Tab-separated table of N, CA, C and O in Angstrom:
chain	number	residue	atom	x	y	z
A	1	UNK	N	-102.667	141.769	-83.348
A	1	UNK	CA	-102.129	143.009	-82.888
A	1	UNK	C	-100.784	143.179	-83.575
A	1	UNK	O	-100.124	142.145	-83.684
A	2	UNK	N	-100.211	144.409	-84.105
A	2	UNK	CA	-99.171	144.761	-84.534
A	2	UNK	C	-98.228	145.680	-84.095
A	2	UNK	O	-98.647	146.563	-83.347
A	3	UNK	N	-96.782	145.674	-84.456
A	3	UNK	CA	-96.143	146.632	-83.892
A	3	UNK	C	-96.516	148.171	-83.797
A	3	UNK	O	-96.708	148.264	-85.009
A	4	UNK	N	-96.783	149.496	-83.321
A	4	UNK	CA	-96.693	150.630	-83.791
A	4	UNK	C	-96.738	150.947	-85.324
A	4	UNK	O	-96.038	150.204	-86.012
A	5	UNK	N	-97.381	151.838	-85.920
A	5	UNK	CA	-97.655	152.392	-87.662
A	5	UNK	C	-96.801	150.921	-88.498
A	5	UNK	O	-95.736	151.030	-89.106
A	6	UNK	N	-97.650	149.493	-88.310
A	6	UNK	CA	-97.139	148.581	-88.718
A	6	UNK	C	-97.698	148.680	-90.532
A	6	UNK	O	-98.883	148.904	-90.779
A	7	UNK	N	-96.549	148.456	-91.787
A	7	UNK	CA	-95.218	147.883	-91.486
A	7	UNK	C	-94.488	148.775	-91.657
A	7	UNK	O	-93.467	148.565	-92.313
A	8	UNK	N	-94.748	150.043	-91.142
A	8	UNK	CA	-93.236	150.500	-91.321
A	8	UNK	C	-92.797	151.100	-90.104
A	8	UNK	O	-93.769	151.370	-89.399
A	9	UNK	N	-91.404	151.500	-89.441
A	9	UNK	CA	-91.177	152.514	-88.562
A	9	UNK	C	-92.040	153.193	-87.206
A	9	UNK	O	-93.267	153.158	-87.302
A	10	UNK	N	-91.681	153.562	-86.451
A	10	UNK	CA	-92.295	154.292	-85.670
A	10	UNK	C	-91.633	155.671	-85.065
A	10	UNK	O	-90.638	155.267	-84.463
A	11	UNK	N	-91.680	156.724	-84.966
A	11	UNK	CA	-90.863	157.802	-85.006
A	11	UNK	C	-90.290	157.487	-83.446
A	11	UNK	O	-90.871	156.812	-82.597
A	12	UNK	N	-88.816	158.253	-83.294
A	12	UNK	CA	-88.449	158.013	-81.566
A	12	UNK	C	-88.795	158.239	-80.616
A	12	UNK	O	-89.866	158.514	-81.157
A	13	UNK	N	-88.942	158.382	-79.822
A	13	UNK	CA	-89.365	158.530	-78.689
A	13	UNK	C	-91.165	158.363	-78.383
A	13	UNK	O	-91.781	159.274	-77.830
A	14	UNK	N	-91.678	157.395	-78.722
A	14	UNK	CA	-92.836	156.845	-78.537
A	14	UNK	C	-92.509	155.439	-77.890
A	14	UNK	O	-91.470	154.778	-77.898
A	15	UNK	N	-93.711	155.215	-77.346
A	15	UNK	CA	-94.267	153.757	-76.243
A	15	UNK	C	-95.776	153.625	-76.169
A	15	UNK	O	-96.676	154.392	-75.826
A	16	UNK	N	-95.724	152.184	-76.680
A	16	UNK	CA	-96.703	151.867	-76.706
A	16	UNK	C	-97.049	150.381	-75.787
A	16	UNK	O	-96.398	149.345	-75.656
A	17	UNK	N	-98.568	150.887	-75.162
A	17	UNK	CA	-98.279	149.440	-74.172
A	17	UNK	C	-99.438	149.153	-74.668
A	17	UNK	O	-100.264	149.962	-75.091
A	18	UNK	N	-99.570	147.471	-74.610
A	18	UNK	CA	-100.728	146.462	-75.155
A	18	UNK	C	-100.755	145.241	-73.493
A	18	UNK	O	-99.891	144.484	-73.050
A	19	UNK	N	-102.236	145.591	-72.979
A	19	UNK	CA	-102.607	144.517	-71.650
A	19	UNK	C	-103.271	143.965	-72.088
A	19	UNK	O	-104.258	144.570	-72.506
A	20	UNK	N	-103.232	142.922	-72.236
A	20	UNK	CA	-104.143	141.047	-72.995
A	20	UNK	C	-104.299	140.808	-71.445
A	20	UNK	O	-103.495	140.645	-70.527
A	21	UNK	N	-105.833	140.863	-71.554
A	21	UNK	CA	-106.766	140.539	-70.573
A	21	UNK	C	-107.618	139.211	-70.949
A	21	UNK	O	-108.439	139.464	-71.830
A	22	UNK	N	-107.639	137.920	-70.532
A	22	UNK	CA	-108.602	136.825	-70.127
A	22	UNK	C	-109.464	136.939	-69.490
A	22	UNK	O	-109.989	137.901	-68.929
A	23	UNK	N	-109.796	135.203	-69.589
A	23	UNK	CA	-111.178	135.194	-68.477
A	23	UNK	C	-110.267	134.507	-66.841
A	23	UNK	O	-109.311	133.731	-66.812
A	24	UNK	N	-110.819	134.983	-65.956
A	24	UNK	CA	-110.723	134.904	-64.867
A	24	UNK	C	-110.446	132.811	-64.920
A	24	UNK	O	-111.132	132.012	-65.557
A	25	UNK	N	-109.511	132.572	-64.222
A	25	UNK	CA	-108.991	131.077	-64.369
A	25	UNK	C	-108.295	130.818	-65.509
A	25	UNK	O	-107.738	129.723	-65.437
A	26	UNK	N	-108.126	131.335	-66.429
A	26	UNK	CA	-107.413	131.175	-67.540
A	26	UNK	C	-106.121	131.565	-67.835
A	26	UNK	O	-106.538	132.695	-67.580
A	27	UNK	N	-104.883	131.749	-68.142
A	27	UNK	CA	-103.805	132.386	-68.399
A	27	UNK	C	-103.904	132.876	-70.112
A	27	UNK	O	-104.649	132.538	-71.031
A	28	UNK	N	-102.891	133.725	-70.015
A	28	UNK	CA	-102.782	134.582	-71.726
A	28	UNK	C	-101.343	133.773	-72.143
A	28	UNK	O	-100.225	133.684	-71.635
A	29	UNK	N	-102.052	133.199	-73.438
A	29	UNK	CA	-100.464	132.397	-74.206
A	29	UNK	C	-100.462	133.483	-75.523
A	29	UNK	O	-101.401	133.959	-76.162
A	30	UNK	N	-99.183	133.636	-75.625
A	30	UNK	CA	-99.107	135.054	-76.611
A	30	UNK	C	-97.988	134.676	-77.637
A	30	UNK	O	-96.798	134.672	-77.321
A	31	UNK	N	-98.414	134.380	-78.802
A	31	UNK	CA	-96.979	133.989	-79.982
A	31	UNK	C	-97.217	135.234	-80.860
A	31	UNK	O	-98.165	135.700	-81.491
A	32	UNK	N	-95.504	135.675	-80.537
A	32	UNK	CA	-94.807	136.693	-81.543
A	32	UNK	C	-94.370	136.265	-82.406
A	32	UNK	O	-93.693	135.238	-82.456
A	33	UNK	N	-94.723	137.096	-83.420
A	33	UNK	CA	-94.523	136.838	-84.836
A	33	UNK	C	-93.387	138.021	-85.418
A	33	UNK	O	-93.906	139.130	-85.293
A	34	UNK	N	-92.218	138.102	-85.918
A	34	UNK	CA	-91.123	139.034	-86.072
A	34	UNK	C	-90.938	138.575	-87.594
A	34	UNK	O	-90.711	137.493	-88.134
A	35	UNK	N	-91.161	140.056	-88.101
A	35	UNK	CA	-90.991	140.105	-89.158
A	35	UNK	C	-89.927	140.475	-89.471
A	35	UNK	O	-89.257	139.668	-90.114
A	36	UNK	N	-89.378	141.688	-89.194
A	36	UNK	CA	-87.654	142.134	-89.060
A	36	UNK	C	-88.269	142.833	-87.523
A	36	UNK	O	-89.313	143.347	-87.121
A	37	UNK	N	-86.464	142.369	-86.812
A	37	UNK	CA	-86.302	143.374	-85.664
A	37	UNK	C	-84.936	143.721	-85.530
A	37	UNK	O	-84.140	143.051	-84.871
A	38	UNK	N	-84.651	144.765	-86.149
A	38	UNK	CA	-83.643	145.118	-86.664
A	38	UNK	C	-83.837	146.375	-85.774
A	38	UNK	O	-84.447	147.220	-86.429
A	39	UNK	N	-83.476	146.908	-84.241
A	39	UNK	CA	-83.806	148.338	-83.206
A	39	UNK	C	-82.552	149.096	-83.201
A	39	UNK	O	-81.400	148.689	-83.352
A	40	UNK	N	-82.898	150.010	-83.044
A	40	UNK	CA	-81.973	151.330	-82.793
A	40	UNK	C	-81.367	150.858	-81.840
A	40	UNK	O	-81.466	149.654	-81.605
A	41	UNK	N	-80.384	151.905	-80.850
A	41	UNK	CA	-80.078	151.914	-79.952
A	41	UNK	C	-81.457	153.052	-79.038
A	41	UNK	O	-81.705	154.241	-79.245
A	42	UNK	N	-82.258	151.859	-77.810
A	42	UNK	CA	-83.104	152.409	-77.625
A	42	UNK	C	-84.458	151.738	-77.303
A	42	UNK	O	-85.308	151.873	-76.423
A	43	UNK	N	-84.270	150.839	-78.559
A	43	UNK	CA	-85.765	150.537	-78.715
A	43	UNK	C	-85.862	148.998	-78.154
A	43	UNK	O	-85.006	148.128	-77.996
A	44	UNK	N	-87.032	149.034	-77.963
A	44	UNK	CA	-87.365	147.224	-77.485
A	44	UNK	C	-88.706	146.954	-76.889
A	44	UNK	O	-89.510	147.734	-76.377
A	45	UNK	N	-88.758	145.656	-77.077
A	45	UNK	CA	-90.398	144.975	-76.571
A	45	UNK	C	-90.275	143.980	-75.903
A	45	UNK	O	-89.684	142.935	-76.178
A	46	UNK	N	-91.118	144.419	-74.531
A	46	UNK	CA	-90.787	143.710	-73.937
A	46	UNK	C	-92.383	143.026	-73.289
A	46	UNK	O	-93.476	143.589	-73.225
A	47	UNK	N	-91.977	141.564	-72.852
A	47	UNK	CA	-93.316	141.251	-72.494
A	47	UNK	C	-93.462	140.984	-70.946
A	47	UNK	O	-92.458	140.456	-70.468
A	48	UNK	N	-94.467	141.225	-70.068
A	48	UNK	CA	-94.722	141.243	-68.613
A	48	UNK	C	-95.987	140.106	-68.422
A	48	UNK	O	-96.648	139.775	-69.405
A	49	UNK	N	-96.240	139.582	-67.171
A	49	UNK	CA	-96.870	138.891	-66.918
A	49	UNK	C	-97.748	139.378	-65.499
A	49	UNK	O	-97.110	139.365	-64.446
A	50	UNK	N	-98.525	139.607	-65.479
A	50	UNK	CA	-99.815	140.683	-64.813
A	50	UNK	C	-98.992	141.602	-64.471
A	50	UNK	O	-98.357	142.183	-65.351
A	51	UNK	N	-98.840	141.905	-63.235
A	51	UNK	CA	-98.010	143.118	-62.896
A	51	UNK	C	-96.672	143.079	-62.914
A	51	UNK	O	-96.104	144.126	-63.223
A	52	UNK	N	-96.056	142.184	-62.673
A	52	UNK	CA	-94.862	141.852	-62.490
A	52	UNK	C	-93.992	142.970	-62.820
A	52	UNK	O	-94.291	143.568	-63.854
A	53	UNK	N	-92.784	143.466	-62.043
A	53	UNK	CA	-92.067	144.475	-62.213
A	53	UNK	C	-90.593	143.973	-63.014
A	53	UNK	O	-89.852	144.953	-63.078
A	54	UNK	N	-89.987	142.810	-63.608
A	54	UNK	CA	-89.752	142.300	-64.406
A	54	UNK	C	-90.318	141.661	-65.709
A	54	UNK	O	-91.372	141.027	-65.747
A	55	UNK	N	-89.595	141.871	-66.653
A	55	UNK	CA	-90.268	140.837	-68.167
A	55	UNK	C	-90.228	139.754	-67.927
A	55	UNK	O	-89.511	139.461	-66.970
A	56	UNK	N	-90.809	138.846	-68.504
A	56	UNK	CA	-90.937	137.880	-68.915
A	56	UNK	C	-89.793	137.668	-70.174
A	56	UNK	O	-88.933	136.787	-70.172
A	57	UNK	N	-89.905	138.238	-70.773
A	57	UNK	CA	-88.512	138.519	-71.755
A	57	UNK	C	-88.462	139.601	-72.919
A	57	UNK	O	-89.308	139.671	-73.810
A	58	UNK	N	-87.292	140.485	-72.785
A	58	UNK	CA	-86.777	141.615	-73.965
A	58	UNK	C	-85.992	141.673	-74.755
A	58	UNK	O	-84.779	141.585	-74.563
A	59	UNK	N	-86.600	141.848	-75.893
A	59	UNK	CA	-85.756	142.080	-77.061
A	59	UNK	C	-85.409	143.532	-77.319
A	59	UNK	O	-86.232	144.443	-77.230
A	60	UNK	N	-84.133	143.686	-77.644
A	60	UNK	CA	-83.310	145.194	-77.762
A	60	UNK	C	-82.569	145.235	-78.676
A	60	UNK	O	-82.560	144.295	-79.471
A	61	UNK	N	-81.804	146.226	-78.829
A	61	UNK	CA	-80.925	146.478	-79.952
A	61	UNK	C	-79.457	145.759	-79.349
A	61	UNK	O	-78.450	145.696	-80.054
A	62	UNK	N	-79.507	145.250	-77.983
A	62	UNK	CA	-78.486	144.378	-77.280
A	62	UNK	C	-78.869	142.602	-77.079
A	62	UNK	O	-78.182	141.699	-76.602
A	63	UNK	N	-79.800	142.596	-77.475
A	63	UNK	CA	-79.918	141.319	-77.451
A	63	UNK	C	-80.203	140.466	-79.088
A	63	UNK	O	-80.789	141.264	-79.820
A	64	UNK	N	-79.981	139.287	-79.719
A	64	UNK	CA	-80.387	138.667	-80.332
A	64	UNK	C	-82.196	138.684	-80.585
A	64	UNK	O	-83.063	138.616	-79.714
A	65	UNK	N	-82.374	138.802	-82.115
A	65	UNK	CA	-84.048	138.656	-82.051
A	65	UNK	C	-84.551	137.617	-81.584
A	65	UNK	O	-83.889	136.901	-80.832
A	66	UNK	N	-85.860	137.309	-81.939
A	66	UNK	CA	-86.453	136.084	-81.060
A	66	UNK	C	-86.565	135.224	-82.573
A	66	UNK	O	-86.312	135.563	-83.729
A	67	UNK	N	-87.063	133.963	-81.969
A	67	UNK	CA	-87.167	133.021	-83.472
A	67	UNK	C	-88.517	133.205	-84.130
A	67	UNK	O	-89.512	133.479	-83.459
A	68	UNK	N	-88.539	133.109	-84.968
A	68	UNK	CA	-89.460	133.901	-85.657
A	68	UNK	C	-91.236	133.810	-85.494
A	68	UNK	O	-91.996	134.708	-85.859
A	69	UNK	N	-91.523	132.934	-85.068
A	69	UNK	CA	-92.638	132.244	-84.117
A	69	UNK	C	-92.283	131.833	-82.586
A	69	UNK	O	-91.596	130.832	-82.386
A	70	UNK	N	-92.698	132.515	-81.659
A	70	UNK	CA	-92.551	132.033	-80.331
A	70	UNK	C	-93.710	132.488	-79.294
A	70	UNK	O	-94.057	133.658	-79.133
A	71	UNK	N	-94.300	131.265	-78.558
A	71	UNK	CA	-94.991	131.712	-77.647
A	71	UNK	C	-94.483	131.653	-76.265
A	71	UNK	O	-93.452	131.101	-75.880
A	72	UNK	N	-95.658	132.528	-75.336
A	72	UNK	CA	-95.104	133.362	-73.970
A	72	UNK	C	-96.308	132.956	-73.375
A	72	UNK	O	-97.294	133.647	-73.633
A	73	UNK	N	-96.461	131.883	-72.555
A	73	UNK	CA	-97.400	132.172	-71.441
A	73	UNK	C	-97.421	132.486	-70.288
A	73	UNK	O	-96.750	131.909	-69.433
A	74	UNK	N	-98.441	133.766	-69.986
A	74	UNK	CA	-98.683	134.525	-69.026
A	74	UNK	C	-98.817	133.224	-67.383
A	74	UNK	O	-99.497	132.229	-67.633
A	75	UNK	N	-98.220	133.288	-65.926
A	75	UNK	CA	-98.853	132.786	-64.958
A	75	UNK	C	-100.101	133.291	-64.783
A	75	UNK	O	-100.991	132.611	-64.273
A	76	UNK	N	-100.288	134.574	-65.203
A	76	UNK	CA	-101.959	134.750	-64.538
A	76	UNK	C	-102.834	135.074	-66.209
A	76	UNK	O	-102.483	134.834	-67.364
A	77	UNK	N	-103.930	135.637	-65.696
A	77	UNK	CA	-104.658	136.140	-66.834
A	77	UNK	C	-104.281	137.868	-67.843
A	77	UNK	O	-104.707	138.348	-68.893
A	78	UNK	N	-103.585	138.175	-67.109
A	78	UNK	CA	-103.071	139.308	-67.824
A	78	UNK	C	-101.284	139.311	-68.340
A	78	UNK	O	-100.218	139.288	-67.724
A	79	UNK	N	-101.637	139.347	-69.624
A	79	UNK	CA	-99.767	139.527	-70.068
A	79	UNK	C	-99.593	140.923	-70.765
A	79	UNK	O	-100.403	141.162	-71.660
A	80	UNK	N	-98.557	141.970	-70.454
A	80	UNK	CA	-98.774	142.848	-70.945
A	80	UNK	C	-97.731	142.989	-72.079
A	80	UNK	O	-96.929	142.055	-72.055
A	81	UNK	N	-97.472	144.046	-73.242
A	81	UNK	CA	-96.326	143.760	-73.745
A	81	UNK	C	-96.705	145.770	-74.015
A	81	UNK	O	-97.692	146.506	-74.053
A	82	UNK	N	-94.838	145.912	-74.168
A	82	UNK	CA	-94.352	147.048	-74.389
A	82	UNK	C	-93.501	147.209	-75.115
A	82	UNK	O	-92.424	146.617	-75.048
A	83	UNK	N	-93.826	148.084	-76.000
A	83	UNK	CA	-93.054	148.815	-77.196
A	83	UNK	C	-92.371	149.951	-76.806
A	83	UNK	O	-92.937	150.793	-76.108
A	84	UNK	N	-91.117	150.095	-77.201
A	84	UNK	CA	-90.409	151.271	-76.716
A	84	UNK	C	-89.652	151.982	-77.962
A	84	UNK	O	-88.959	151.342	-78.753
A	85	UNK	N	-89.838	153.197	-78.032
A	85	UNK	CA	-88.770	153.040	-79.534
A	85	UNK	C	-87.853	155.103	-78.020
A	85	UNK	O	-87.892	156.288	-78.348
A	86	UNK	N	-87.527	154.768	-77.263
A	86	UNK	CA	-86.889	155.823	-76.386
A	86	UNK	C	-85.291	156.472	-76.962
A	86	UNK	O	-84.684	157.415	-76.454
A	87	UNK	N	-84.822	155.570	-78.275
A	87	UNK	CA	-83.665	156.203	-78.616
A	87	UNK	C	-83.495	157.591	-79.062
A	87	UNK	O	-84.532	158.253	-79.014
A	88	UNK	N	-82.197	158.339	-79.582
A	88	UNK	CA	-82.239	158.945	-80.295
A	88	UNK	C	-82.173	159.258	-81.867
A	88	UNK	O	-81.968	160.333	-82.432
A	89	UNK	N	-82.444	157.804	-82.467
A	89	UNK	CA	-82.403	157.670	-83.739
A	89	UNK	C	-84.031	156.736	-83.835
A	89	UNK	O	-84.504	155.913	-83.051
A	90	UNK	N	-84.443	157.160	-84.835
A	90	UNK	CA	-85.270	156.866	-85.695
A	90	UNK	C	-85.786	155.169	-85.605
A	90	UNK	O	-85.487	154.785	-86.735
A	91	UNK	N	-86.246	154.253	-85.055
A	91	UNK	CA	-86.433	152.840	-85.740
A	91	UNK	C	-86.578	152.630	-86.737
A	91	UNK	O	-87.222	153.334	-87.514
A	92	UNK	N	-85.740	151.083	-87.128
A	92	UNK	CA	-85.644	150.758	-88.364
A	92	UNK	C	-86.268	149.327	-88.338
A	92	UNK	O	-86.060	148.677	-87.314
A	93	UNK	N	-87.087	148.691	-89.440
A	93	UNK	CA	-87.280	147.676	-89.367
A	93	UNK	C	-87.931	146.943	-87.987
A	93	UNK	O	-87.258	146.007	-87.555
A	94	UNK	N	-88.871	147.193	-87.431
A	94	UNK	CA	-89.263	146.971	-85.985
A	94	UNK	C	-90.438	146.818	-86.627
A	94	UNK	O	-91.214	147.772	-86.687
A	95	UNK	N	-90.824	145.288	-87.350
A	95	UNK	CA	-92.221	144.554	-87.465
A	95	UNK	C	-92.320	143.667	-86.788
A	95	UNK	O	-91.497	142.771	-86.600
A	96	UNK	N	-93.551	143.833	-86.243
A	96	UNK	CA	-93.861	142.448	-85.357
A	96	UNK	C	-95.465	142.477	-85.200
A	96	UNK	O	-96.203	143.448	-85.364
A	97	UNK	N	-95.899	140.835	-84.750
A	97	UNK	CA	-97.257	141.238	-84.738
A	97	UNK	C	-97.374	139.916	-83.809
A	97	UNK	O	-96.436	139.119	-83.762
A	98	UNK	N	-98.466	139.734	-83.136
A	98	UNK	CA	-98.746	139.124	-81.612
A	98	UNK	C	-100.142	138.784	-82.049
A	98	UNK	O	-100.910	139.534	-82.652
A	99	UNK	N	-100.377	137.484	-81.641
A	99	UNK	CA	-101.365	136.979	-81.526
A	99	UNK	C	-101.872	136.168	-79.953
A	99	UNK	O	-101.224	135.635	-79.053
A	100	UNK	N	-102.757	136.307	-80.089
A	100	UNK	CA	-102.936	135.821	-78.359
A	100	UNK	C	-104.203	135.086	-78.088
A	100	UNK	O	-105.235	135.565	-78.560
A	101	UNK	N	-104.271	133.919	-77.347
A	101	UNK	CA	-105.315	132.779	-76.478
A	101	UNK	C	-105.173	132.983	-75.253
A	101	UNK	O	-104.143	133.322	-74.671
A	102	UNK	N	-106.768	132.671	-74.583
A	102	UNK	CA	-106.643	132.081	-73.391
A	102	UNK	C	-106.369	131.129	-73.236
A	102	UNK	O	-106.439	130.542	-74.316
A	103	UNK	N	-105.938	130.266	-72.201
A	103	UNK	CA	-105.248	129.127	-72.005
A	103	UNK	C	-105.768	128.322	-71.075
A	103	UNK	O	-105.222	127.251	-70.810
């Protein structure tokens, strides 16, 4: 799976959500792969763990990127992840691509 119109850009104000669904007893282990994440003011991806009304963890134009390989495992069978590009400028450099197991 890849970021939005991967590799380039995604225009502003788009969101995109991706739910990685398992098998029932299993959890979702999910390694991001960051190619540049270089975000506007605005933009960010963030990853959730079934419903949970907190991330699991976000990357923004306020936080440090992630290391360049990292995995995220879900407590249950669903991990969701969200793309946000909500600024008023344009994204720049926002490649990334996700690979994902059951666990």
């Amino acid at each position: 799976m890849y970021s939005p119109n991967y590799p380039v850009s995604i225009p502003a104000q788009q969101t995109c959500e991706y739910i990685l669904e398992v098998n029932e007893g299993s959890r979702v282990k999910a390694s991001v792969i960051v190619h540049t994440f270089n975000c506007q003011q605005g933009t960010s991806l963030a990853l959730y763990d079934g419903n949970d009304a907190q991330p699991i963890i976000t990357f923004s134009s306020n936080t440090p990127p992630p290391p360049p390989t990292q995995a995220y495992t879900a407590k249950s069978k669903i991990l969701t992840i969200i793309f946000s590009a909500n600024g008023s400028y344009e994204p720049v450099g926002t490649e990334w691509e996700a690979e994902f197991t059951g666990k």
